[in-house]
Every structure is written in C-alpha cells, then in structure tokens.
Coordinates of C-alpha atoms in Angstrom, one line a residue:
M1 CA -110.6 73.9 -28.8
A2 CA -107.3 74.9 -26.3
K3 CA -104.3 73.5 -27.7
T4 CA -102.3 71.2 -25.9
K5 CA -98.8 71.1 -26.5
T6 CA -95.1 70.0 -24.8
T7 CA -92.6 72.0 -23.5
F8 CA -89.0 71.8 -21.7
F9 CA -88.4 74.1 -18.6
C10 CA -84.7 74.1 -16.5
Q11 CA -85.9 73.4 -12.8
N12 CA -83.1 75.5 -12.0
C13 CA -83.7 78.8 -13.7
G14 CA -87.1 78.4 -15.0
A15 CA -85.8 79.0 -18.7
Q16 CA -88.0 77.1 -21.3
H17 CA -86.6 75.0 -24.2
A18 CA -88.0 73.6 -27.3
Q19 CA -86.5 70.5 -26.7
W20 CA -84.4 68.2 -24.7
V21 CA -80.8 68.9 -24.2
G22 CA -78.9 67.5 -20.9
Q23 CA -77.3 71.2 -20.1
C24 CA -79.7 74.5 -19.9
G25 CA -78.0 77.1 -22.1
S26 CA -79.2 79.8 -19.7
C27 CA -77.9 78.7 -16.0
K28 CA -75.5 76.1 -17.4
E29 CA -76.6 73.8 -14.9
W30 CA -76.8 69.5 -15.9
N31 CA -79.8 67.5 -16.1
T32 CA -82.3 70.1 -14.6
I33 CA -84.5 69.8 -18.0
V34 CA -87.7 68.4 -17.3
E35 CA -91.0 67.9 -19.6
E36 CA -94.6 69.6 -18.9
V37 CA -97.6 69.2 -21.1
I38 CA -99.5 72.5 -20.4
Q39 CA -102.4 74.1 -22.2
K40 CA -102.4 77.3 -22.9
E41 CA -106.3 79.3 -22.7
E42 CA -107.2 83.1 -23.3
K43 CA -109.4 82.6 -19.7
R44 CA -107.5 83.7 -17.0
S45 CA -108.3 83.8 -13.3
W46 CA -107.9 87.5 -12.6
K47 CA -109.5 89.7 -14.5
S48 CA -109.1 93.5 -14.2
P49 CA -111.9 95.0 -13.4
S50 CA -114.0 96.7 -16.5
N51 CA -114.1 100.2 -15.6
S52 CA -110.2 100.7 -14.8
Q53 CA -108.4 102.5 -17.3
K54 CA -104.6 101.7 -18.1
R55 CA -102.5 105.0 -18.0
V56 CA -99.7 105.2 -21.0
A57 CA -96.6 105.1 -19.9
K58 CA -94.3 108.4 -21.3
P59 CA -90.7 108.6 -20.8
L60 CA -89.8 111.3 -18.4
R61 CA -86.7 113.1 -17.4
V62 CA -85.2 112.4 -14.2
E63 CA -85.4 116.0 -12.6
D64 CA -89.1 115.9 -13.7
I65 CA -90.1 112.6 -12.1
Q66 CA -92.2 113.1 -9.0
L67 CA -91.0 110.9 -6.1
N68 CA -94.5 109.1 -4.4
P69 CA -93.3 107.3 -1.0
E70 CA -94.7 104.0 -0.7
E71 CA -97.6 103.5 1.3
R72 CA -97.1 101.3 4.1
F73 CA -98.6 100.1 7.6
G74 CA -97.3 98.2 10.3
T75 CA -97.8 94.5 10.8
K76 CA -97.5 94.7 14.9
N77 CA -94.8 92.4 15.1
Q78 CA -91.8 95.2 15.0
E79 CA -89.5 92.7 13.9
L80 CA -90.8 91.5 11.0
D81 CA -91.4 95.1 10.5
T82 CA -87.4 96.3 10.7
V83 CA -86.7 93.1 8.0
L84 CA -89.1 94.9 5.9
G85 CA -88.3 98.4 6.1
G86 CA -90.6 99.7 7.8
G87 CA -94.0 98.2 7.4
L88 CA -96.1 95.9 4.6
V89 CA -96.3 98.7 1.2
K90 CA -99.0 98.1 -0.5
G91 CA -99.4 96.2 -3.5
A92 CA -96.1 94.6 -2.6
V93 CA -95.5 90.9 -3.3
V94 CA -93.6 88.9 -0.4
L95 CA -92.4 85.5 -0.6
L96 CA -91.5 83.5 2.6
G97 CA -89.3 80.9 2.6
G98 CA -87.8 78.2 5.0
E99 CA -87.4 74.5 6.0
P100 CA -90.9 72.6 7.2
G101 CA -91.7 72.8 10.4
I102 CA -89.7 76.2 11.0
G103 CA -92.5 78.0 11.6
K104 CA -93.4 80.3 8.2
S105 CA -97.3 79.0 8.5
T106 CA -97.2 80.0 12.3
L107 CA -95.5 83.9 11.8
L108 CA -98.3 84.3 8.4
L109 CA -100.9 83.4 11.2
Q110 CA -99.7 85.4 14.2
I111 CA -99.9 88.3 11.9
A112 CA -102.7 87.7 10.7
L113 CA -104.4 87.6 13.7
Q114 CA -102.8 90.6 14.9
I115 CA -103.3 93.4 12.3
P116 CA -106.4 95.3 12.3
Q117 CA -106.9 95.6 8.3
K118 CA -109.1 92.1 6.7
V119 CA -107.0 89.1 6.2
L120 CA -107.8 86.5 3.8
Y121 CA -105.3 83.3 4.7
V122 CA -105.5 80.7 1.7
S123 CA -104.2 77.8 2.8
G124 CA -103.8 74.5 0.7
E125 CA -102.1 72.5 3.0
E126 CA -104.2 72.2 5.8
S127 CA -107.8 72.2 6.9
Q128 CA -109.6 74.6 8.0
S129 CA -110.2 73.0 11.7
Q130 CA -106.6 72.6 11.6
I131 CA -105.4 75.9 11.0
K132 CA -108.1 76.6 14.0
M133 CA -106.0 74.7 16.4
R134 CA -103.2 76.9 15.6
A135 CA -105.0 80.0 16.2
E136 CA -106.0 79.1 19.4
R137 CA -102.4 78.6 20.3
I138 CA -101.6 82.1 19.0
E139 CA -102.0 85.4 21.0
G140 CA -104.5 87.8 18.9
K141 CA -107.4 87.9 18.1
N142 CA -109.0 89.6 14.7
P143 CA -112.6 89.4 13.8
N144 CA -111.4 90.5 10.6
C145 CA -108.9 87.2 9.8
L146 CA -111.0 85.0 6.6
I147 CA -109.8 81.2 6.7
L148 CA -110.3 79.6 3.1
T149 CA -109.0 76.2 2.2
E150 CA -108.5 75.9 -1.6
T151 CA -105.9 75.5 -4.4
N152 CA -107.5 76.4 -7.5
T153 CA -106.6 80.2 -8.4
Q154 CA -110.1 80.4 -9.9
Q155 CA -112.1 79.7 -7.1
I156 CA -109.7 81.9 -4.5
F157 CA -110.0 84.9 -7.0
K158 CA -113.9 84.6 -6.8
N159 CA -113.7 84.8 -2.8
I160 CA -111.3 87.3 -3.2
E161 CA -114.1 89.5 -5.5
E162 CA -116.7 88.7 -2.8
V163 CA -114.4 89.3 0.6
Q164 CA -112.1 91.7 -0.8
P165 CA -109.3 91.6 1.4
D166 CA -107.0 94.6 2.6
V167 CA -103.9 91.5 2.8
L168 CA -103.7 88.4 1.0
V169 CA -101.5 85.3 2.1
I170 CA -101.0 82.5 0.2
D171 CA -100.0 78.8 2.4
S172 CA -98.0 78.0 0.1
I173 CA -97.3 78.7 -3.8
Q174 CA -96.3 75.2 -4.4
T175 CA -100.1 74.1 -3.5
L176 CA -101.7 76.2 -6.5
H177 CA -102.5 75.4 -9.8
T178 CA -104.6 77.3 -12.7
N179 CA -107.3 75.8 -15.3
S180 CA -105.3 77.7 -17.5
I181 CA -102.0 75.4 -17.3
E182 CA -102.3 71.6 -17.7
A183 CA -99.9 70.5 -15.2
S184 CA -99.7 69.3 -11.7
P185 CA -99.4 71.7 -8.7
G186 CA -95.8 72.7 -7.8
S187 CA -94.3 72.4 -11.6
I188 CA -92.1 75.1 -13.2
S189 CA -95.0 76.3 -15.0
Q190 CA -98.1 75.8 -12.7
I191 CA -95.8 78.1 -10.2
R192 CA -94.7 80.4 -12.7
E193 CA -98.7 81.6 -13.7
T194 CA -100.3 81.2 -10.3
S195 CA -97.3 83.7 -9.5
A196 CA -97.7 86.1 -12.7
E197 CA -101.8 85.9 -11.3
L198 CA -101.3 87.0 -7.6
I199 CA -98.6 89.2 -8.7
K200 CA -101.1 91.2 -11.1
F201 CA -103.5 91.2 -8.7
A202 CA -101.3 92.9 -6.1
K203 CA -99.8 95.8 -8.2
E204 CA -103.9 96.3 -10.1
T205 CA -105.5 96.5 -6.6
A206 CA -102.6 97.4 -4.3
T207 CA -103.3 94.7 -2.1
P208 CA -100.2 93.2 -0.1
V209 CA -99.4 89.3 -1.1
L210 CA -97.7 87.2 1.4
L211 CA -96.3 83.6 0.0
I212 CA -95.0 81.3 1.2
G213 CA -92.7 79.2 -0.3
H214 CA -91.0 75.7 0.0
I215 CA -87.2 75.4 0.0
N216 CA -85.3 72.0 -1.6
K217 CA -82.7 70.2 -0.4
E218 CA -79.9 72.5 -1.1
G219 CA -81.9 75.4 1.0
H220 CA -83.3 77.7 -2.3
I221 CA -86.7 78.3 -2.4
A222 CA -88.2 75.4 -4.9
G223 CA -89.1 76.5 -8.4
P224 CA -88.2 78.9 -11.0
K225 CA -85.3 81.3 -10.1
I226 CA -87.2 83.1 -12.1
L227 CA -90.0 83.2 -9.0
E228 CA -87.7 85.3 -6.7
H229 CA -86.9 87.9 -9.5
M230 CA -90.7 88.7 -10.1
V231 CA -91.8 89.2 -6.1
D232 CA -90.8 92.8 -4.1
V233 CA -89.3 91.0 -1.1
V234 CA -87.7 87.8 -0.5
L235 CA -87.5 86.5 3.1
Q236 CA -85.3 83.7 4.5
F237 CA -86.8 82.4 7.6
E238 CA -83.9 80.3 9.4
G239 CA -83.1 78.2 12.5
D240 CA -82.3 74.6 13.9
R241 CA -85.3 72.6 14.6
N242 CA -83.9 71.9 18.0
H243 CA -83.3 75.1 19.0
T244 CA -86.0 77.2 19.6
Y245 CA -84.7 80.2 18.4
R246 CA -85.2 81.6 14.7
I247 CA -83.7 84.2 12.3
L248 CA -85.3 86.0 9.5
R249 CA -83.3 87.5 6.9
S250 CA -84.3 89.5 4.0
Q251 CA -82.5 88.5 0.9
K252 CA -84.4 91.3 -1.4
N253 CA -86.2 93.7 -1.0
R254 CA -86.9 96.6 -3.2
F255 CA -88.3 98.8 -0.7
G256 CA -85.8 98.8 2.0
S257 CA -82.6 97.1 3.1
T258 CA -81.3 93.8 2.7
A259 CA -79.1 94.3 5.8
E260 CA -82.2 93.6 8.1
L261 CA -82.4 91.0 10.9
G262 CA -84.7 89.5 12.8
I263 CA -84.9 87.4 15.5
Y264 CA -87.6 85.0 17.3
E265 CA -88.5 82.4 20.2
M266 CA -90.8 79.4 19.1
L267 CA -92.9 79.0 22.0
S268 CA -96.2 76.8 22.7
D269 CA -98.2 80.0 22.2
G270 CA -96.2 81.1 18.9
L271 CA -93.3 83.4 18.3
R272 CA -91.9 85.5 20.7
E273 CA -89.8 88.7 19.2
V274 CA -86.5 88.8 20.6
S275 CA -86.1 92.9 21.3
N276 CA -82.8 91.9 22.8
P277 CA -80.8 89.7 20.7
S278 CA -77.6 89.6 22.9
E279 CA -79.4 87.5 25.9
I280 CA -79.8 84.3 23.9
L281 CA -76.3 84.9 22.0
I282 CA -74.2 84.8 25.3
S283 CA -74.0 82.1 27.7
K284 CA -75.1 82.2 31.2
K285 CA -72.8 80.4 33.5
D286 CA -72.0 80.6 37.3
A287 CA -68.4 80.7 37.2
D288 CA -65.8 82.3 35.1
L289 CA -64.2 79.5 32.4
S290 CA -61.2 80.3 30.0
G291 CA -61.6 80.3 26.1
T292 CA -64.6 82.4 25.6
A293 CA -64.3 86.0 24.7
I294 CA -67.7 88.7 24.1
A295 CA -67.1 89.7 20.4
S296 CA -69.6 93.3 19.1
T297 CA -71.0 92.4 15.3
L298 CA -73.3 94.1 13.4
E299 CA -76.4 92.3 11.6
G300 CA -77.7 95.2 9.6
I301 CA -77.5 98.6 11.2
R302 CA -78.1 96.1 14.5
P303 CA -75.3 95.4 16.9
L304 CA -75.3 92.6 18.8
M305 CA -73.0 91.0 21.6
I306 CA -71.9 87.5 20.8
E307 CA -69.9 84.7 22.8
I308 CA -66.8 83.3 20.6
Q309 CA -65.7 80.1 22.6
A310 CA -62.2 78.2 21.4
L311 CA -60.6 74.8 22.7
V312 CA -57.2 74.5 22.5
S313 CA -55.5 71.4 23.4
T314 CA -52.9 69.1 22.4
A315 CA -53.0 67.0 19.0
V316 CA -53.8 63.6 19.6
Y317 CA -52.9 62.5 16.1
G318 CA -49.9 63.9 13.7
T319 CA -52.3 65.9 12.2
P320 CA -53.8 69.1 14.3
Q321 CA -57.6 69.3 13.8
R322 CA -59.1 72.8 13.2
T323 CA -62.8 72.7 13.1
T324 CA -65.4 75.7 13.5
T325 CA -68.8 76.2 14.1
G326 CA -70.5 79.7 12.9
Y327 CA -67.0 81.1 12.0
N328 CA -65.3 80.7 8.2
L329 CA -62.8 78.1 8.9
K330 CA -60.1 79.5 6.4
R331 CA -60.0 83.0 8.7
L332 CA -59.4 80.9 11.6
H333 CA -56.1 79.6 9.6
M334 CA -55.2 82.9 9.0
I335 CA -55.6 84.1 12.4
L336 CA -53.7 81.2 14.1
A337 CA -50.8 81.7 11.1
V338 CA -50.8 85.3 12.5
L339 CA -50.3 84.5 15.9
E340 CA -47.7 81.9 15.1
K341 CA -45.9 84.3 12.8
R342 CA -46.1 87.9 14.8
A343 CA -46.7 86.9 17.9
G344 CA -44.6 83.7 18.8
F345 CA -47.4 81.3 19.9
K346 CA -46.8 77.9 18.6
L347 CA -50.2 76.6 17.5
G348 CA -49.2 74.5 14.6
A349 CA -49.3 70.9 16.4
K350 CA -52.6 72.0 18.5
D351 CA -56.0 70.9 18.2
V352 CA -57.8 74.5 17.8
F353 CA -61.5 74.2 18.2
L354 CA -64.0 77.4 17.5
N355 CA -67.8 77.9 18.3
V356 CA -70.2 81.3 18.1
T357 CA -72.7 80.3 20.1
G358 CA -76.3 80.5 19.4
G359 CA -75.9 78.6 16.0
I360 CA -75.6 81.9 14.0
H361 CA -72.9 82.1 11.3
V362 CA -71.6 85.4 11.9
D363 CA -69.1 87.0 9.0
D364 CA -68.5 90.5 10.2
P365 CA -64.6 90.9 10.5
A366 CA -64.5 92.9 13.4
I367 CA -65.2 89.3 15.6
D368 CA -61.4 88.5 14.6
L369 CA -59.9 90.3 18.2
A370 CA -62.2 88.1 20.2
V371 CA -61.3 85.0 18.3
V372 CA -57.4 85.7 19.3
A373 CA -58.8 86.8 22.7
A374 CA -60.3 83.6 23.3
I375 CA -57.8 81.5 21.2
L376 CA -55.0 82.6 24.3
S377 CA -57.1 81.9 27.1
S378 CA -58.1 78.9 26.5
N379 CA -54.2 78.2 25.2
Q380 CA -52.8 79.6 28.8
D381 CA -56.1 78.4 30.5
L382 CA -56.8 82.0 32.0
A383 CA -60.4 83.3 32.2
I384 CA -60.9 86.7 30.7
N385 CA -63.1 89.3 32.6
P386 CA -66.7 88.5 31.5
D387 CA -67.2 92.6 31.7
V388 CA -64.7 93.2 28.7
C389 CA -65.6 93.1 24.8
F390 CA -63.9 93.5 21.7
A391 CA -64.1 94.8 18.4
A392 CA -61.3 94.9 15.8
E393 CA -59.9 93.2 12.7
V394 CA -56.7 91.2 12.6
G395 CA -55.1 91.4 9.2
L396 CA -52.3 89.2 7.8
A397 CA -48.8 91.5 9.1
G398 CA -50.5 91.5 12.5
E399 CA -51.9 95.1 12.9
I400 CA -55.5 95.7 14.1
R401 CA -57.5 97.1 12.1
P402 CA -60.5 99.7 12.1
V403 CA -63.8 98.1 11.7
S404 CA -67.6 100.4 10.5
K405 CA -69.8 101.7 12.8
I406 CA -67.7 101.5 16.1
D407 CA -69.8 104.4 17.7
Q408 CA -73.2 102.1 17.7
R409 CA -70.9 99.0 19.0
I410 CA -69.3 101.5 21.7
T411 CA -72.8 102.5 22.4
E412 CA -74.7 99.0 22.8
A413 CA -72.1 97.7 24.8
E414 CA -72.2 100.2 27.0
K415 CA -75.8 99.7 27.3
L416 CA -75.5 96.1 27.7
G417 CA -73.2 96.6 31.3
Y418 CA -70.1 95.8 29.8
K419 CA -66.8 98.0 31.4
T420 CA -63.9 97.9 28.9
F421 CA -64.3 97.9 25.3
V422 CA -61.3 97.0 22.9
T423 CA -60.6 98.1 19.5
S424 CA -58.5 99.1 17.2
K425 CA -56.8 102.9 17.7
Y426 CA -57.4 103.6 14.2
N427 CA -61.1 103.7 14.7
K428 CA -62.4 107.5 14.5
I429 CA -64.7 107.4 17.4
T430 CA -66.6 110.7 17.3
S431 CA -68.3 110.4 20.5
K432 CA -66.5 111.4 23.6
N433 CA -69.1 111.3 25.9
H434 CA -68.5 107.7 26.3
S435 CA -68.3 106.2 30.0
I436 CA -67.1 102.7 29.1
K437 CA -63.1 102.3 29.1
L438 CA -61.6 102.1 25.9
I439 CA -58.7 100.3 25.2
L440 CA -56.7 101.2 21.9
V441 CA -54.4 98.7 20.3
S442 CA -52.4 98.8 16.7
K443 CA -50.5 95.5 16.8
I444 CA -51.2 91.9 17.8
E445 CA -48.5 92.3 20.3
E446 CA -50.5 94.9 21.7
A447 CA -53.4 92.6 21.7
F448 CA -51.8 90.4 23.7
V449 CA -50.6 92.7 26.2
C450 CA -54.5 94.0 26.6
Y451 CA -55.6 90.3 26.5
L452 CA -53.2 90.0 29.6
V453 CA -54.8 93.4 31.0
C454 CA -58.3 91.7 30.9
L455 CA -57.7 88.5 32.8
N456 CA -59.5 88.2 35.9

C-alpha cells in the first residue's frame, strides 16, 4: 500500500516544511504556507528505455573538457529564434509565461504548424475542436502536427512512446497531474512532480519541451519558484490586451543571451513578426508638434528608435504633478532638477507629463537627452525637426555622458532616414564613414544650444 502523508509547501518558493509556520524560512515571505496531501509511489510516469546505459560522470580538468556545441534547429519564427539565441536546442525545456489572452497558445500553435519536425501539442485547457478552429486562422500547414487533449502524465507518456515526437508542447503545466502524487492539478507538489518528469524525458531523449505557464496577480509565473530554476529557458510574453503589439523577453537562457527582444503584432490570422520595431514605436502625424523627440535605445543588441512625448504646463494647483509612462519617475525628477540648476529653466512650478510611445518601458539612460529635448520643446512650444535623433546620458553635474554601442545606434538611425544625430562628444565613434550629420555636445548648456539648432 502506498503511504499517504501531509506536508506543507511555500507557495512562493516551493520550500517544504514539516508543519505550518507563519513565515517561510527560505524566502522569508509571510502567510504562504499551504497544506497538501501527497501520496508517494515508486511508479513514475516516464521510464528510461531499458536498453539505455547511464554513463558514470568523472571529474575532469578544465583544459581536458571537450566543447560540444548544442544542436539547434530553427522554428521558422525569426523573432523567437533571436530570443532563444539561434533556435531550439535539443533536450531544452522552455517555459513561456504571460497574462491570460496575451497569445501564448497562439504563438506555440503557430510554431507547431510552421516547423517541419513532428510535433505533439498537448492541451489540458481546450478541446481538439477548439484548437482546430484556431489552427484554421493561423498560417502554416504541418501534417506532422498532432493534437492531444490530456492532463494525466501517464497517458501523455504512453502517447509519446507511440508517436515519438521531435518537439513536445504542453499547454499548460498547471493543468497536468500525475498519479504518483495525490493532490489537485495546479498545486505546488503536482507542478513540481510533473515538471520533473517532463524535464527527465527531455534530457534523456534530447526532445525539446515547450511549457506554457500561468502567472499570478503579481505578474510572476504561478507555482513554486523552483520551477523557473529547473527549466533551461524562461520567456515572458508581455503586452497590453487593448493593444495589438506583444513583446517577448527572455528572463533566463542557459543557451544564449537574456538581453534579446522579440516583437509581434496580434492579427486575426495569428502573430505577425515585426522586423522593424521602430515602425510601431514612432507615431505617424501630419503636422510637426512640440514636445516630441526621437531617441535611440538598445534592447539587447537591437537598436530601436522610440518617440518621447512631453507635456509641460503651468500647475493649476499648488503642487506640480510629475507623471511618467514607460520611464522612471525618479530619473525624470533628476533631469528636471539638472535643467533648473544647470541651465536655468524654472520648471519647479509646472506640471510635467512624460510618455514613451508604443506602450513599452525603457530603462536605457541613453534616452535622457531626448527627454531633455522633449521637455524643452513643450516648454517653449517649438517643434523639433523630425529628422533629428538623440542618444546620450545626462549626469547630475549637467554633463552629457557617452553611451554604449554608439556605432550601432548611428547606423540604425542612418538606415531609417534620419539626417542629424546628437550625442556626447566623449563617445568613441570608431566608424568615420557615416553620412548622417553628427552633433557632439558635452554639457547641458550646449545641449540647449543644440536644441535651438534642431528646431523646425
């Protein structure tokens, strides 16, 4: 007979406790301990092939270790391949999280219908007919894409042994359950056990596994935090459901950089890849308006042109308002203080509203100079020439500081048709063949003179 016992788990970090306590000793969070009834059995869902022999690991010197490049294959989706670091790695486990309705299932089904490999798409949330309706709207036909609606891991692995897929998609990990644990689907013990079985399967068979994970109200992937440590890649699908654009970020990647970014547009026939993100981040307008400036920023190694909008008006009430969207509010306070102290602009009694168009949040300090230009443009009610691009950091002493990868920023601005590029004169610009006009400044006072030059 299997032995049944009760244990206590932390909902935040997944730590196991012998009894209930108010504060988790591992992550120090309060009121996160829950009781779960589990039943342990020796029988597991996934069993290794009987003829497989495990190699005994031996310690080796660093110079004696042979480098074996990971075997990858493309997903026919350039944005996803960029975020993954060049494609799917055999045996990798990828966890994709995001808000409900953001497009996680659409993205993975679209990939399953595009790649030539045999794909087993396992859904625990939708029926086969519902997935068929979505597949008819998505471009791509893959005769090797098989749909299975099942939540029991024992039954899933029986189908895997029959089908022998090249790629496995699970939608979603919170819906699966295994018979070796007596707990409800979505509980910490079930998520941990089913994930361990899928990871073991992926590593022993060199089959990529794509998992969809729900998120909680704080925006983090639901379940124990240990789930994110167990998988190889953690992707976050972001965006506003009221807008059509989605951003795919990498929070963890054992096979590539976590600084890459993928942008999609949600259409009726699926997700469209946006190869030129600047087209969605810069507003289309007939007349030149004051309070707007173009900044050059970097997301990973990809330079982007974004539009900074500022509105400066006289404060109606005693305390002026400072509001930002997509930009750090404390950094705005710093820039306003520098403008007042170093350049003499009296902005202390005025409301200042700042917005980064496109619904994205930017932490790159290289957009500071564009923020300064947009604020001055709105304050003076004079429009900046739309052919001018800014990229520099503003320091507390009013100095214009250099930024990283300036050559890539200048090249991108030149490619998109901008005529003038304003940056710090302390930047080390290696290429001298730029046809774009470069304006180099070193102090905030020079930036104001440059702003007057860049007016329409």
